[in-house]
Amino acid sequence: MAAESASKSRPVHLARRLVRRLRRVAAPTSAKGVVARPKVKRSLTAVLRQWHQRIGLTAAFFVLWLGVSGTLLTRSNELGFDTARLRWDWLTAMYGLRAEAPRMGFEAAGHWMAATKENTLLDAKEVSPRLPAPVGFVSLAGPTGTQLYIGTPESLVITTMAGERIDELRPPVLPIGAVRRIGVTAAGAIVVQDFDAYESSDGGNTWTPVLPQSVTWSEPKPLPAEQRSNIEQFARPSILVEQVLIDLHSGRLFGVVGAWIITLIGVLALMLSISGVWTWWRIRQSRRKAANGG
């Protein structure tokens, strides 16, 4: 009986071995001889979800950058960024700016008036409050001694010899809307001119017309080397913090490359929005079908 059962089971074992061999031959194998699993085709939702994650990780730093700079810009006035200036050499170099002391100035009674891009200086000291770049500079005898008259495009400023402000004359006290140049007459009167010239012998209280040919006008002169050396410290360029934030936000601080990076971030943000909405909609549809027994 044992011999009969063994003889009957032998064909079954042979058949099973043959099936296993056929399966091994039919199944694809990798280079190392391991049976390769068939690839499962992923759905569009799964692909979009994977790319959504990759794009989000790539853009995260730049989105943070845009968010921080944009938030600071909206509060620029409150934080004082619209007036605060940076004088970092590496930053001004990125803008192509460098220190350059003025070569020309105005001289009166041994005093020198000059202007940098950001400061107006009297004898290498800042004039406070700040004045626009002068258009002329003269000295005249006044009630309290010699006084300095500084002409700017908008006003006529009167100071002591030490630079302390006495008065500032503007229209309508001045007979002209803008000051183009200032000078003095032989009689010691101050003169201002836009299109027409007017003189005053009482410190600017009254004005009368005068012929421009009779006036000694204040003209710019080359600054002495000592003055230029003392002024150089005020010639260091600076940049508004607000401007730096604007250029950081737009990418222009880093030139063409920076602008293109911000453009790319905008495209990535658009892709994130589309893929996010699509994934949400597909998941919502799948849950509806599952709820309805579909």
XYZ file of C-alpha atoms in Angstrom, residues 168-283:
116
model
C 15.706 131.159 6.643
C 13.927 133.226 3.995
C 11.443 131.613 1.630
C 8.767 132.904 -0.749
C 6.794 135.109 -0.348
C 9.431 136.877 1.761
C 11.816 136.246 -1.109
C 10.736 138.120 -4.252
C 11.369 135.063 -6.451
C 9.903 131.555 -6.532
C 13.251 129.749 -6.780
C 16.871 130.744 -6.203
C 19.249 130.181 -9.106
C 22.244 132.093 -7.710
C 23.181 134.639 -5.035
C 25.745 137.426 -4.844
C 26.633 140.795 -3.312
C 26.739 144.350 -4.564
C 29.566 146.851 -4.103
C 27.439 148.573 -1.458
C 27.213 145.355 0.606
C 23.660 144.208 -0.248
C 22.626 140.581 -0.676
C 21.257 139.659 -4.118
C 19.136 136.699 -5.241
C 18.178 135.794 -8.784
C 15.885 133.452 -10.641
C 15.002 135.193 -13.905
C 15.187 138.685 -12.403
C 17.633 139.869 -9.734
C 16.702 141.586 -6.469
C 18.838 143.125 -3.726
C 18.259 143.705 -0.017
C 20.261 145.973 2.287
C 18.312 145.140 5.461
C 18.824 141.397 5.817
C 15.988 140.364 3.528
C 13.129 142.476 4.857
C 12.736 144.545 1.684
C 13.823 143.859 -1.868
C 14.382 146.042 -4.924
C 15.332 145.133 -8.514
C 19.011 145.303 -9.441
C 20.955 144.854 -12.676
C 22.735 141.452 -12.760
C 25.796 143.111 -14.318
C 26.397 145.117 -11.122
C 26.539 142.046 -8.879
C 29.497 139.918 -7.814
C 28.000 136.419 -8.026
C 29.066 133.489 -5.888
C 30.747 130.909 -8.124
C 31.985 127.386 -7.323
C 35.738 126.939 -6.817
C 38.019 123.886 -6.538
C 38.122 122.660 -2.957
C 41.527 122.706 -1.243
C 43.091 119.305 -0.645
C 42.663 119.637 3.133
C 38.945 120.345 2.757
C 38.489 117.364 0.433
C 40.300 115.097 2.870
C 38.101 116.237 5.773
C 34.921 115.884 3.716
C 35.690 112.368 2.471
C 34.227 110.761 5.608
C 30.836 112.279 4.713
C 31.076 111.091 1.120
C 30.569 107.420 1.949
C 27.485 106.340 0.023
C 24.482 104.948 1.841
C 21.221 103.279 0.847
C 17.751 103.529 2.326
C 16.711 100.389 4.198
C 13.366 100.607 2.400
C 15.125 100.517 -0.979
C 17.111 97.444 0.052
C 13.890 95.695 1.116
C 12.240 96.562 -2.201
C 15.202 95.181 -4.147
C 15.312 92.065 -1.961
C 11.600 91.471 -2.445
C 11.851 91.844 -6.223
C 15.218 90.064 -6.502
C 16.794 93.056 -8.261
C 19.446 93.288 -5.529
C 21.132 90.262 -7.161
C 20.796 91.542 -10.699
C 19.192 89.661 -13.577
C 19.671 86.289 -11.869
C 17.791 87.432 -8.773
C 14.896 88.775 -10.832
C 14.619 85.459 -12.703
C 14.674 83.528 -9.412
C 11.701 85.550 -8.155
C 9.944 84.920 -11.482
C 10.568 81.187 -11.071
C 9.205 81.295 -7.518
C 6.065 82.931 -8.874
C 5.658 80.086 -11.400
C 6.248 77.496 -8.670
C 3.661 79.162 -6.450
C 1.188 78.980 -9.337
C 1.953 75.273 -9.790
C 1.478 74.687 -6.060
C -1.930 76.314 -6.212
C -3.050 74.254 -9.212
C -1.740 70.930 -7.910
C -3.135 71.607 -4.438
C -6.628 72.389 -5.739
C -6.562 69.396 -8.102
C -5.464 66.991 -5.347
C -8.122 68.309 -2.985
C -10.816 67.932 -5.648
C -9.783 64.360 -6.577
C -9.689 63.254 -2.924
